[in-house]
Amino acid sequence: MIKKMTLATCLLWLMVASTTATSATTEELQQQVMETERAFAATMAERDFERFQSYLADETVFFAGEKPLKGKQAVADAWQAFYEGDTAPFSWSPDQVVVLESGTLALSTGPVYDPAGKQVATFTSIWRLERQGVWKIVFDKGCKLCDCSNADPG
């Protein structure tokens, strides 16, 4: 009985040690997502539509207009026009990333700029870990900034 308990304890220890050695910390995962979001944004600046598509999960949902775009192909079809021409119509950059303790989902958010560099919106994206080190975007939503100079103080 003691031999079985000792063997079981050793096996458990090995499992914990190997999991800890191969698992990334939350901070490392946040850095992965930050780098992934920056690379995703770089596709717009570099006018690389093929690479843009590589970041989309098959079941991605982008909120645009009144109706969400559902699925990788629908998003790609709608966004292709943004990649035409020599100048990007907008750019974005993450300023915050949060990863769930499970390490499987992350949220990134940050400003969106017009071609002149003026902030015009913010974005929020949800990323899912597909396999070790590979994050795909599953949800994305932009939000225009309020022109508060014209707001009614009420």
mmCIF file of N, CA, C and O in Angstrom, residues 69-151:
data_model
loop_
_atom_site.group_PDB
_atom_site.id
_atom_site.type_symbol
_atom_site.label_atom_id
_atom_site.label_comp_id
_atom_site.label_asym_id
_atom_site.label_seq_id
_atom_site.Cartn_x
_atom_site.Cartn_y
_atom_site.Cartn_z
ATOM 1 N N LEU A 69 -20.608 40.675 -38.626
ATOM 2 C CA LEU A 69 -20.057 39.809 -39.671
ATOM 3 C C LEU A 69 -19.667 38.505 -39.001
ATOM 4 O O LEU A 69 -18.862 38.505 -38.068
ATOM 5 N N LYS A 70 -20.232 37.400 -39.454
ATOM 6 C CA LYS A 70 -19.985 36.110 -38.806
ATOM 7 C C LYS A 70 -19.224 35.182 -39.732
ATOM 8 O O LYS A 70 -19.672 34.902 -40.845
ATOM 9 N N GLY A 71 -18.076 34.721 -39.247
ATOM 10 C CA GLY A 71 -17.260 33.778 -39.990
ATOM 11 C C GLY A 71 -16.085 34.447 -40.687
ATOM 12 O O GLY A 71 -16.137 35.616 -41.058
ATOM 13 N N LYS A 72 -15.030 33.686 -40.825
ATOM 14 C CA LYS A 72 -13.780 34.181 -41.414
ATOM 15 C C LYS A 72 -14.001 34.762 -42.810
ATOM 16 O O LYS A 72 -13.500 35.840 -43.129
ATOM 17 N N GLN A 73 -14.763 34.078 -43.641
ATOM 18 C CA GLN A 73 -14.955 34.536 -45.017
ATOM 19 C C GLN A 73 -15.749 35.834 -45.070
ATOM 20 O O GLN A 73 -15.416 36.740 -45.831
ATOM 21 N N ALA A 74 -16.784 35.961 -44.244
ATOM 22 C CA ALA A 74 -17.587 37.190 -44.220
ATOM 23 C C ALA A 74 -16.741 38.381 -43.786
ATOM 24 O O ALA A 74 -16.842 39.475 -44.366
ATOM 25 N N VAL A 75 -15.905 38.184 -42.777
ATOM 26 C CA VAL A 75 -15.027 39.262 -42.309
ATOM 27 C C VAL A 75 -14.011 39.610 -43.398
ATOM 28 O O VAL A 75 -13.799 40.781 -43.712
ATOM 29 N N ALA A 76 -13.406 38.604 -43.983
ATOM 30 C CA ALA A 76 -12.417 38.850 -45.046
ATOM 31 C C ALA A 76 -13.052 39.597 -46.213
ATOM 32 O O ALA A 76 -12.467 40.559 -46.734
ATOM 33 N N ASP A 77 -14.245 39.187 -46.623
ATOM 34 C CA ASP A 77 -14.920 39.862 -47.734
ATOM 35 C C ASP A 77 -15.175 41.332 -47.422
ATOM 36 O O ASP A 77 -14.958 42.200 -48.263
ATOM 37 N N ALA A 78 -15.615 41.618 -46.201
ATOM 38 C CA ALA A 78 -15.919 42.995 -45.810
ATOM 39 C C ALA A 78 -14.662 43.844 -45.629
ATOM 40 O O ALA A 78 -14.672 45.039 -45.924
ATOM 41 N N TRP A 79 -13.590 43.239 -45.157
ATOM 42 C CA TRP A 79 -12.376 43.998 -44.872
ATOM 43 C C TRP A 79 -11.428 44.115 -46.061
ATOM 44 O O TRP A 79 -10.491 44.911 -46.020
ATOM 45 N N GLN A 80 -11.640 43.379 -47.097
ATOM 46 C CA GLN A 80 -10.721 43.426 -48.237
ATOM 47 C C GLN A 80 -10.579 44.847 -48.784
ATOM 48 O O GLN A 80 -9.478 45.269 -49.147
ATOM 49 N N ALA A 81 -11.662 45.603 -48.815
ATOM 50 C CA ALA A 81 -11.608 46.973 -49.336
ATOM 51 C C ALA A 81 -10.658 47.863 -48.529
ATOM 52 O O ALA A 81 -10.045 48.780 -49.091
ATOM 53 N N PHE A 82 -10.520 47.590 -47.228
ATOM 54 C CA PHE A 82 -9.599 48.381 -46.404
ATOM 55 C C PHE A 82 -8.141 48.164 -46.799
ATOM 56 O O PHE A 82 -7.275 48.959 -46.445
ATOM 57 N N TYR A 83 -7.867 47.086 -47.498
ATOM 58 C CA TYR A 83 -6.494 46.736 -47.880
ATOM 59 C C TYR A 83 -6.154 47.164 -49.303
ATOM 60 O O TYR A 83 -5.045 46.938 -49.761
ATOM 61 N N GLU A 84 -7.089 47.765 -49.989
ATOM 62 C CA GLU A 84 -6.836 48.237 -51.353
ATOM 63 C C GLU A 84 -6.206 49.621 -51.287
ATOM 64 O O GLU A 84 -6.467 50.397 -50.385
ATOM 65 N N GLY A 85 -5.377 49.917 -52.234
ATOM 66 C CA GLY A 85 -4.710 51.212 -52.261
ATOM 67 C C GLY A 85 -3.402 51.186 -51.488
ATOM 68 O O GLY A 85 -3.091 50.235 -50.777
ATOM 69 N N ASP A 86 -2.652 52.265 -51.641
ATOM 70 C CA ASP A 86 -1.324 52.352 -51.030
ATOM 71 C C ASP A 86 -1.341 52.818 -49.577
ATOM 72 O O ASP A 86 -0.398 52.566 -48.838
ATOM 73 N N THR A 87 -2.403 53.530 -49.188
ATOM 74 C CA THR A 87 -2.450 54.115 -47.851
ATOM 75 C C THR A 87 -3.525 53.445 -47.013
ATOM 76 O O THR A 87 -4.668 53.315 -47.453
ATOM 77 N N ALA A 88 -3.154 53.075 -45.823
ATOM 78 C CA ALA A 88 -4.112 52.457 -44.901
ATOM 79 C C ALA A 88 -5.146 53.502 -44.482
ATOM 80 O O ALA A 88 -4.789 54.636 -44.153
ATOM 81 N N PRO A 89 -6.431 53.128 -44.463
ATOM 82 C CA PRO A 89 -7.468 54.078 -44.067
ATOM 83 C C PRO A 89 -7.506 54.333 -42.554
ATOM 84 O O PRO A 89 -8.102 55.306 -42.102
ATOM 85 N N PHE A 90 -6.878 53.466 -41.794
ATOM 86 C CA PHE A 90 -6.794 53.627 -40.348
ATOM 87 C C PHE A 90 -5.708 52.700 -39.813
ATOM 88 O O PHE A 90 -5.197 51.841 -40.529
ATOM 89 N N SER A 91 -5.365 52.905 -38.554
ATOM 90 C CA SER A 91 -4.396 52.043 -37.878
ATOM 91 C C SER A 91 -4.852 51.871 -36.438
ATOM 92 O O SER A 91 -5.702 52.615 -35.955
ATOM 93 N N TRP A 92 -4.286 50.888 -35.774
ATOM 94 C CA TRP A 92 -4.632 50.652 -34.368
ATOM 95 C C TRP A 92 -3.434 50.073 -33.655
ATOM 96 O O TRP A 92 -2.500 49.565 -34.272
ATOM 97 N N SER A 93 -3.492 50.165 -32.335
ATOM 98 C CA SER A 93 -2.395 49.669 -31.520
ATOM 99 C C SER A 93 -2.933 49.286 -30.147
ATOM 100 O O SER A 93 -3.680 50.060 -29.548
ATOM 101 N N PRO A 94 -2.557 48.118 -29.645
ATOM 102 C CA PRO A 94 -3.049 47.734 -28.328
ATOM 103 C C PRO A 94 -2.355 48.524 -27.225
ATOM 104 O O PRO A 94 -1.166 48.804 -27.299
ATOM 105 N N ASP A 95 -3.128 48.916 -26.226
ATOM 106 C CA ASP A 95 -2.505 49.533 -25.054
ATOM 107 C C ASP A 95 -2.793 48.752 -23.781
ATOM 108 O O ASP A 95 -2.234 49.040 -22.736
ATOM 109 N N GLN A 96 -3.655 47.727 -23.901
ATOM 110 C CA GLN A 96 -3.943 46.891 -22.736
ATOM 111 C C GLN A 96 -4.334 45.495 -23.202
ATOM 112 O O GLN A 96 -5.067 45.331 -24.173
ATOM 113 N N VAL A 97 -3.825 44.502 -22.500
ATOM 114 C CA VAL A 97 -4.173 43.100 -22.749
ATOM 115 C C VAL A 97 -4.394 42.421 -21.407
ATOM 116 O O VAL A 97 -3.616 42.613 -20.477
ATOM 117 N N VAL A 98 -5.472 41.647 -21.337
ATOM 118 C CA VAL A 98 -5.763 40.856 -20.146
ATOM 119 C C VAL A 98 -6.034 39.425 -20.598
ATOM 120 O O VAL A 98 -6.757 39.216 -21.575
ATOM 121 N N VAL A 99 -5.429 38.454 -19.904
ATOM 122 C CA VAL A 99 -5.595 37.043 -20.239
ATOM 123 C C VAL A 99 -6.270 36.340 -19.065
ATOM 124 O O VAL A 99 -5.920 36.592 -17.909
ATOM 125 N N LEU A 100 -7.245 35.476 -19.371
ATOM 126 C CA LEU A 100 -7.874 34.686 -18.321
ATOM 127 C C LEU A 100 -6.833 33.802 -17.637
ATOM 128 O O LEU A 100 -5.850 33.396 -18.260
ATOM 129 N N GLU A 101 -7.076 33.479 -16.387
ATOM 130 C CA GLU A 101 -6.173 32.589 -15.653
ATOM 131 C C GLU A 101 -6.027 31.241 -16.349
ATOM 132 O O GLU A 101 -4.981 30.611 -16.271
ATOM 133 N N SER A 102 -7.072 30.797 -17.060
ATOM 134 C CA SER A 102 -6.994 29.531 -17.788
ATOM 135 C C SER A 102 -6.000 29.616 -18.939
ATOM 136 O O SER A 102 -5.550 28.592 -19.452
ATOM 137 N N GLY A 103 -5.679 30.850 -19.358
ATOM 138 C CA GLY A 103 -4.726 31.033 -20.449
ATOM 139 C C GLY A 103 -5.297 30.758 -21.825
ATOM 140 O O GLY A 103 -4.543 30.633 -22.783
ATOM 141 N N THR A 104 -6.606 30.707 -21.962
ATOM 142 C CA THR A 104 -7.209 30.331 -23.243
ATOM 143 C C THR A 104 -7.902 31.473 -23.966
ATOM 144 O O THR A 104 -8.102 31.393 -25.179
ATOM 145 N N LEU A 105 -8.267 32.530 -23.255
ATOM 146 C CA LEU A 105 -8.911 33.697 -23.859
ATOM 147 C C LEU A 105 -8.217 34.961 -23.383
ATOM 148 O O LEU A 105 -7.748 35.029 -22.250
ATOM 149 N N ALA A 106 -8.209 35.965 -24.269
ATOM 150 C CA ALA A 106 -7.604 37.239 -23.907
ATOM 151 C C ALA A 106 -8.396 38.374 -24.531
ATOM 152 O O ALA A 106 -9.029 38.205 -25.577
ATOM 153 N N LEU A 107 -8.340 39.516 -23.882
ATOM 154 C CA LEU A 107 -8.951 40.733 -24.398
ATOM 155 C C LEU A 107 -7.844 41.735 -24.666
ATOM 156 O O LEU A 107 -6.949 41.912 -23.836
ATOM 157 N N SER A 108 -7.897 42.362 -25.836
ATOM 158 C CA SER A 108 -6.972 43.458 -26.137
ATOM 159 C C SER A 108 -7.804 44.676 -26.494
ATOM 160 O O SER A 108 -8.888 44.567 -27.067
ATOM 161 N N THR A 109 -7.306 45.830 -26.145
ATOM 162 C CA THR A 109 -8.012 47.070 -26.436
ATOM 163 C C THR A 109 -6.999 48.180 -26.649
ATOM 164 O O THR A 109 -5.852 48.084 -26.203
ATOM 165 N N GLY A 110 -7.435 49.222 -27.360
ATOM 166 C CA GLY A 110 -6.547 50.339 -27.613
ATOM 167 C C GLY A 110 -7.156 51.325 -28.581
ATOM 168 O O GLY A 110 -8.303 51.173 -29.025
ATOM 169 N N PRO A 111 -6.392 52.348 -28.946
ATOM 170 C CA PRO A 111 -6.880 53.396 -29.834
ATOM 171 C C PRO A 111 -6.829 53.002 -31.311
ATOM 172 O O PRO A 111 -6.031 52.169 -31.725
ATOM 173 N N VAL A 112 -7.707 53.658 -32.086
ATOM 174 C CA VAL A 112 -7.724 53.558 -33.545
ATOM 175 C C VAL A 112 -7.480 54.967 -34.071
ATOM 176 O O VAL A 112 -8.075 55.934 -33.576
ATOM 177 N N TYR A 113 -6.597 55.082 -35.072
ATOM 178 C CA TYR A 113 -6.204 56.381 -35.612
ATOM 179 C C TYR A 113 -6.578 56.507 -37.079
ATOM 180 O O TYR A 113 -6.529 55.517 -37.823
ATOM 181 N N ASP A 114 -6.878 57.741 -37.506
ATOM 182 C CA ASP A 114 -7.079 57.998 -38.927
ATOM 183 C C ASP A 114 -5.708 58.149 -39.594
ATOM 184 O O ASP A 114 -4.674 58.124 -38.894
ATOM 185 N N PRO A 115 -5.646 58.286 -40.918
ATOM 186 C CA PRO A 115 -4.335 58.373 -41.591
ATOM 187 C C PRO A 115 -3.463 59.544 -41.122
ATOM 188 O O PRO A 115 -2.237 59.487 -41.223
ATOM 189 N N ALA A 116 -4.082 60.591 -40.575
ATOM 190 C CA ALA A 116 -3.319 61.743 -40.082
ATOM 191 C C ALA A 116 -2.804 61.533 -38.661
ATOM 192 O O ALA A 116 -2.077 62.370 -38.127
ATOM 193 N N GLY A 117 -3.176 60.422 -38.035
ATOM 194 C CA GLY A 117 -2.705 60.127 -36.693
ATOM 195 C C GLY A 117 -3.626 60.593 -35.585
ATOM 196 O O GLY A 117 -3.282 60.505 -34.406
ATOM 197 N N LYS A 118 -4.813 61.088 -35.931
ATOM 198 C CA LYS A 118 -5.782 61.527 -34.930
ATOM 199 C C LYS A 118 -6.582 60.322 -34.452
ATOM 200 O O LYS A 118 -7.066 59.521 -35.254
ATOM 201 N N GLN A 119 -6.735 60.200 -33.128
ATOM 202 C CA GLN A 119 -7.532 59.093 -32.611
ATOM 203 C C GLN A 119 -8.997 59.348 -32.936
ATOM 204 O O GLN A 119 -9.541 60.402 -32.648
ATOM 205 N N VAL A 120 -9.625 58.335 -33.543
ATOM 206 C CA VAL A 120 -11.023 58.451 -33.961
ATOM 207 C C VAL A 120 -11.916 57.402 -33.314
ATOM 208 O O VAL A 120 -13.141 57.486 -33.384
ATOM 209 N N ALA A 121 -11.316 56.391 -32.705
ATOM 210 C CA ALA A 121 -12.093 55.300 -32.137
ATOM 211 C C ALA A 121 -11.226 54.504 -31.170
ATOM 212 O O ALA A 121 -10.035 54.787 -31.002
ATOM 213 N N THR A 122 -11.845 53.509 -30.572
ATOM 214 C CA THR A 122 -11.134 52.498 -29.808
ATOM 215 C C THR A 122 -11.572 51.142 -30.332
ATOM 216 O O THR A 122 -12.608 51.034 -30.995
ATOM 217 N N PHE A 123 -10.785 50.126 -30.070
ATOM 218 C CA PHE A 123 -11.164 48.770 -30.459
ATOM 219 C C PHE A 123 -11.084 47.865 -29.233
ATOM 220 O O PHE A 123 -10.344 48.125 -28.283
ATOM 221 N N THR A 124 -11.845 46.807 -29.300
ATOM 222 C CA THR A 124 -11.770 45.739 -28.313
ATOM 223 C C THR A 124 -11.818 44.425 -29.074
ATOM 224 O O THR A 124 -12.710 44.216 -29.902
ATOM 225 N N SER A 125 -10.848 43.566 -28.825
ATOM 226 C CA SER A 125 -10.777 42.266 -29.491
ATOM 227 C C SER A 125 -10.652 41.159 -28.455
ATOM 228 O O SER A 125 -10.009 41.339 -27.422
ATOM 229 N N ILE A 126 -11.255 40.032 -28.770
ATOM 230 C CA ILE A 126 -11.131 38.837 -27.943
ATOM 231 C C ILE A 126 -10.342 37.817 -28.751
ATOM 232 O O ILE A 126 -10.686 37.528 -29.908
ATOM 233 N N TRP A 127 -9.294 37.293 -28.139
ATOM 234 C CA TRP A 127 -8.402 36.326 -28.776
ATOM 235 C C TRP A 127 -8.528 34.982 -28.079
ATOM 236 O O TRP A 127 -8.671 34.930 -26.858
ATOM 237 N N ARG A 128 -8.435 33.913 -28.850
ATOM 238 C CA ARG A 128 -8.491 32.553 -28.297
ATOM 239 C C ARG A 128 -7.193 31.832 -28.644
ATOM 240 O O ARG A 128 -6.719 31.901 -29.777
ATOM 241 N N LEU A 129 -6.641 31.136 -27.657
ATOM 242 C CA LEU A 129 -5.445 30.340 -27.887
ATOM 243 C C LEU A 129 -5.853 29.075 -28.645
ATOM 244 O O LEU A 129 -6.591 28.252 -28.125
ATOM 245 N N GLU A 130 -5.395 28.961 -29.880
ATOM 246 C CA GLU A 130 -5.751 27.818 -30.725
ATOM 247 C C GLU A 130 -4.832 26.626 -30.451
ATOM 248 O O GLU A 130 -5.266 25.493 -30.425
ATOM 249 N N ARG A 131 -3.564 26.908 -30.319
ATOM 250 C CA ARG A 131 -2.557 25.915 -29.941
ATOM 251 C C ARG A 131 -1.399 26.714 -29.353
ATOM 252 O O ARG A 131 -1.375 27.933 -29.450
ATOM 253 N N GLN A 132 -0.465 26.046 -28.769
ATOM 254 C CA GLN A 132 0.605 26.740 -28.045
ATOM 255 C C GLN A 132 1.225 27.856 -28.889
ATOM 256 O O GLN A 132 1.750 27.624 -29.969
ATOM 257 N N GLY A 133 1.106 29.083 -28.382
ATOM 258 C CA GLY A 133 1.708 30.238 -29.027
ATOM 259 C C GLY A 133 0.929 30.812 -30.199
ATOM 260 O O GLY A 133 1.358 31.797 -30.791
ATOM 261 N N VAL A 134 -0.211 30.236 -30.563
ATOM 262 C CA VAL A 134 -0.987 30.710 -31.718
ATOM 263 C C VAL A 134 -2.341 31.230 -31.240
ATOM 264 O O VAL A 134 -3.181 30.466 -30.778
ATOM 265 N N TRP A 135 -2.520 32.532 -31.354
ATOM 266 C CA TRP A 135 -3.762 33.189 -30.959
ATOM 267 C C TRP A 135 -4.525 33.604 -32.202
ATOM 268 O O TRP A 135 -3.937 34.112 -33.159
ATOM 269 N N LYS A 136 -5.846 33.406 -32.182
ATOM 270 C CA LYS A 136 -6.725 33.816 -33.280
ATOM 271 C C LYS A 136 -7.798 34.737 -32.707
ATOM 272 O O LYS A 136 -8.301 34.519 -31.601
ATOM 273 N N ILE A 137 -8.167 35.712 -33.498
ATOM 274 C CA ILE A 137 -9.192 36.656 -33.065
ATOM 275 C C ILE A 137 -10.569 36.033 -33.261
ATOM 276 O O ILE A 137 -10.860 35.474 -34.311
ATOM 277 N N VAL A 138 -11.396 36.088 -32.213
ATOM 278 C CA VAL A 138 -12.742 35.518 -32.302
ATOM 279 C C VAL A 138 -13.827 36.598 -32.256
ATOM 280 O O VAL A 138 -14.911 36.386 -32.799
ATOM 281 N N PHE A 139 -13.570 37.721 -31.600
ATOM 282 C CA PHE A 139 -14.511 38.837 -31.589
ATOM 283 C C PHE A 139 -13.741 40.135 -31.753
ATOM 284 O O PHE A 139 -12.645 40.284 -31.221
ATOM 285 N N ASP A 140 -14.347 41.085 -32.470
ATOM 286 C CA ASP A 140 -13.744 42.403 -32.618
ATOM 287 C C ASP A 140 -14.857 43.438 -32.713
ATOM 288 O O ASP A 140 -15.855 43.231 -33.414
ATOM 289 N N LYS A 141 -14.652 44.549 -32.006
ATOM 290 C CA LYS A 141 -15.633 45.636 -32.081
ATOM 291 C C LYS A 141 -14.922 46.960 -31.894
ATOM 292 O O LYS A 141 -14.133 47.134 -30.970
ATOM 293 N N GLY A 142 -15.212 47.884 -32.792
ATOM 294 C CA GLY A 142 -14.710 49.240 -32.675
ATOM 295 C C GLY A 142 -15.782 50.139 -32.095
ATOM 296 O O GLY A 142 -16.974 49.835 -32.166
ATOM 297 N N CYS A 143 -15.354 51.239 -31.513
ATOM 298 C CA CYS A 143 -16.283 52.203 -30.934
ATOM 299 C C CYS A 143 -15.768 53.602 -31.263
ATOM 300 O O CYS A 143 -14.668 53.980 -30.842
ATOM 301 N N LYS A 144 -16.556 54.359 -32.036
ATOM 302 C CA LYS A 144 -16.151 55.719 -32.399
ATOM 303 C C LYS A 144 -16.071 56.592 -31.147
ATOM 304 O O LYS A 144 -16.850 56.410 -30.206
ATOM 305 N N LEU A 145 -15.133 57.533 -31.182
ATOM 306 C CA LEU A 145 -15.020 58.476 -30.069
ATOM 307 C C LEU A 145 -16.143 59.478 -30.147
ATOM 308 O O LEU A 145 -16.570 59.884 -31.229
ATOM 309 N N CYS A 146 -16.592 59.913 -29.014
ATOM 310 C CA CYS A 146 -17.615 60.935 -28.926
ATOM 311 C C CYS A 146 -16.985 62.305 -29.198
ATOM 312 O O CYS A 146 -15.923 62.620 -28.661
ATOM 313 N N ASP A 147 -17.633 63.084 -30.025
ATOM 314 C CA ASP A 147 -17.204 64.471 -30.224
ATOM 315 C C ASP A 147 -17.860 65.294 -29.121
ATOM 316 O O ASP A 147 -18.953 65.845 -29.294
ATOM 317 N N CYS A 148 -17.214 65.340 -27.984
ATOM 318 C CA CYS A 148 -17.804 65.935 -26.798
ATOM 319 C C CYS A 148 -17.945 67.446 -26.909
ATOM 320 O O CYS A 148 -18.701 68.059 -26.142
ATOM 321 N N SER A 149 -17.243 68.093 -27.850
ATOM 322 C CA SER A 149 -17.365 69.543 -28.003
ATOM 323 C C SER A 149 -18.764 69.907 -28.491
ATOM 324 O O SER A 149 -19.221 71.025 -28.293
ATOM 325 N N ASN A 150 -19.462 68.980 -29.138
ATOM 326 C CA ASN A 150 -20.824 69.233 -29.633
ATOM 327 C C ASN A 150 -21.891 68.629 -28.726
ATOM 328 O O ASN A 150 -23.068 68.684 -29.055
ATOM 329 N N ALA A 151 -21.485 68.045 -27.625
ATOM 330 C CA ALA A 151 -22.448 67.379 -26.750
ATOM 331 C C ALA A 151 -23.271 68.400 -25.971
ATOM 332 O O ALA A 151 -22.773 69.448 -25.563
#
